[in-house]
PDB file of C-alpha atoms in Angstrom:
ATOM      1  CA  UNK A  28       0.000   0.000   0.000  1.00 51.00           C
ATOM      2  CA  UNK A  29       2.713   2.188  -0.483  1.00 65.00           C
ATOM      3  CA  UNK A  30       1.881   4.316  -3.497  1.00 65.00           C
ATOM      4  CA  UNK A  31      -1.634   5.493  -1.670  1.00 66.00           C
ATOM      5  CA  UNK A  32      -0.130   8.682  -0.728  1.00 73.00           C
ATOM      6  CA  UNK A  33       0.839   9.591  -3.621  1.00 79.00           C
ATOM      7  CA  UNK A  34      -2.044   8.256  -5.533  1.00 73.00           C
ATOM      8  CA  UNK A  35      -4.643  10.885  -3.815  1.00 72.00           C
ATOM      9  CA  UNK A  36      -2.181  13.258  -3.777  1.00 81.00           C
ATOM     10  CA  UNK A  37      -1.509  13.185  -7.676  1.00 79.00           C
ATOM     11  CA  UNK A  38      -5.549  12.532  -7.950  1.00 78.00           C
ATOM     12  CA  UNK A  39      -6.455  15.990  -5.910  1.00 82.00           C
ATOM     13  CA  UNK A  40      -3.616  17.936  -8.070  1.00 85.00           C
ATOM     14  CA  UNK A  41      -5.194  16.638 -11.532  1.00 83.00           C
ATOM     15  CA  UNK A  42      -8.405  17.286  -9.885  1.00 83.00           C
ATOM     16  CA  UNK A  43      -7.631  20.785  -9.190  1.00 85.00           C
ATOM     17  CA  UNK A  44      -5.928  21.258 -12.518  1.00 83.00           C
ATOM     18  CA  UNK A  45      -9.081  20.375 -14.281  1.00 83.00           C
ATOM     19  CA  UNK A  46     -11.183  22.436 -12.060  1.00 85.00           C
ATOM     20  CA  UNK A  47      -9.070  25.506 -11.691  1.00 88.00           C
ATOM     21  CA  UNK A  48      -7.709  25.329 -15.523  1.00 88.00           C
ATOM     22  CA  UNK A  49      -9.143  23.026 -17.656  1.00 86.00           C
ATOM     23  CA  UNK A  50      -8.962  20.435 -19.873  1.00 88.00           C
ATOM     24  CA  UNK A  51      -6.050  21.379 -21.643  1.00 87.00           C
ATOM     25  CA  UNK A  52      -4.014  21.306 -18.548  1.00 84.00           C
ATOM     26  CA  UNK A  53      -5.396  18.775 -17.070  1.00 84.00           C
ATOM     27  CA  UNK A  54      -3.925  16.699 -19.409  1.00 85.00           C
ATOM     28  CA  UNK A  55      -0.701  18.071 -19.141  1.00 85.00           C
ATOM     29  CA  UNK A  56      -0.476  17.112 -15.354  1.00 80.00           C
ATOM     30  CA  UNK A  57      -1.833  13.532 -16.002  1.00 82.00           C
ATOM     31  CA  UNK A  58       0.942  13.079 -18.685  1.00 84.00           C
ATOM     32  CA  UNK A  59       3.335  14.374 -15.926  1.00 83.00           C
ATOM     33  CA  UNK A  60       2.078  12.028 -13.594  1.00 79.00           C
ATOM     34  CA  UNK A  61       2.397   9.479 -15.993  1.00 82.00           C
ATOM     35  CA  UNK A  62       5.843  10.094 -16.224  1.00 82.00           C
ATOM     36  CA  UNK A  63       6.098  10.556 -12.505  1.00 78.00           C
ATOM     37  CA  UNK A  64       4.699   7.043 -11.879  1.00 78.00           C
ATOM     38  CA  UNK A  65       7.305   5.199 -14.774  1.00 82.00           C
ATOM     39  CA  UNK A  66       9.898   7.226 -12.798  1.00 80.00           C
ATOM     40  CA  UNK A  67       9.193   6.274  -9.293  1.00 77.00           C
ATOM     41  CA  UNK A  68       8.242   2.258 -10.571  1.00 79.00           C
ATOM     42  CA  UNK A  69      12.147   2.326 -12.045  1.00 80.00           C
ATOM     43  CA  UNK A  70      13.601   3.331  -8.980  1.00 79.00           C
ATOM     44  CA  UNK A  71      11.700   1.457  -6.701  1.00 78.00           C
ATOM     45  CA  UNK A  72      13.038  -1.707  -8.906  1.00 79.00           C
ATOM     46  CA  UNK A  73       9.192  -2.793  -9.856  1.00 81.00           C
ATOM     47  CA  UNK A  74       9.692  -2.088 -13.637  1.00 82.00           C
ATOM     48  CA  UNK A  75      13.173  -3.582 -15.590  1.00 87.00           C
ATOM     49  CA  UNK A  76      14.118  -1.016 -18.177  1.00 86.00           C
ATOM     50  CA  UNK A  77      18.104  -2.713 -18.869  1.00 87.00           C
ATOM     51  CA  UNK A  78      16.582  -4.392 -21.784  1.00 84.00           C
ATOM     52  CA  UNK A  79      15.573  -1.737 -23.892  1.00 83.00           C
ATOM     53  CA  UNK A  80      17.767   0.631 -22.824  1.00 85.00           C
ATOM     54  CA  UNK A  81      21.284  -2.210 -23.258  1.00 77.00           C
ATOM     55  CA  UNK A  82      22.505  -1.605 -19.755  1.00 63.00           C
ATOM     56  CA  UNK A  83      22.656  -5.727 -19.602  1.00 54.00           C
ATOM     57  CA  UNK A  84      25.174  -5.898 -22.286  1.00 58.00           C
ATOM     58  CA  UNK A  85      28.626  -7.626 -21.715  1.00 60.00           C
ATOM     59  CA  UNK A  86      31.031  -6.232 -23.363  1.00 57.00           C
ATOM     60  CA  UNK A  87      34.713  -7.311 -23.971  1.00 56.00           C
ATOM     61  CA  UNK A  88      37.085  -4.908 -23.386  1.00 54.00           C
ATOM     62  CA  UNK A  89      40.910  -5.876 -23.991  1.00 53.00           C
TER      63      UNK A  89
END
């Protein structure tokens, strides 16, 4: 249950960003969020991004 914090929290800010602004950037803060959430998943280890990024590569080096 850790990412309930920050799942309300990020839910009131979009929430206020459509209310307050609209629906132009409301969409701007759920695409930051989005990127927020793929951020926080590869740190916290839960998503493996090595393989399409080639950090699992061996390389010889002589």
């Amino acid at each position: 249950m850790r990412a309930t914090g920050p799942g309300l929290i990020s839910g009131l800010i979009a929430g206020l960003a459509l209310a307050f602004g609209g629906f132009g950037e409301f969409l701007v803060v759920l695409a930051f969020g989005a990127i927020g959430l793929v951020a926080g998943k590869i740190v916290d280890g839960d998503l493996d991004i090595t393989r399409y990024v080639g950090g699992d590569r061996r390389r010889n080096r002589r």
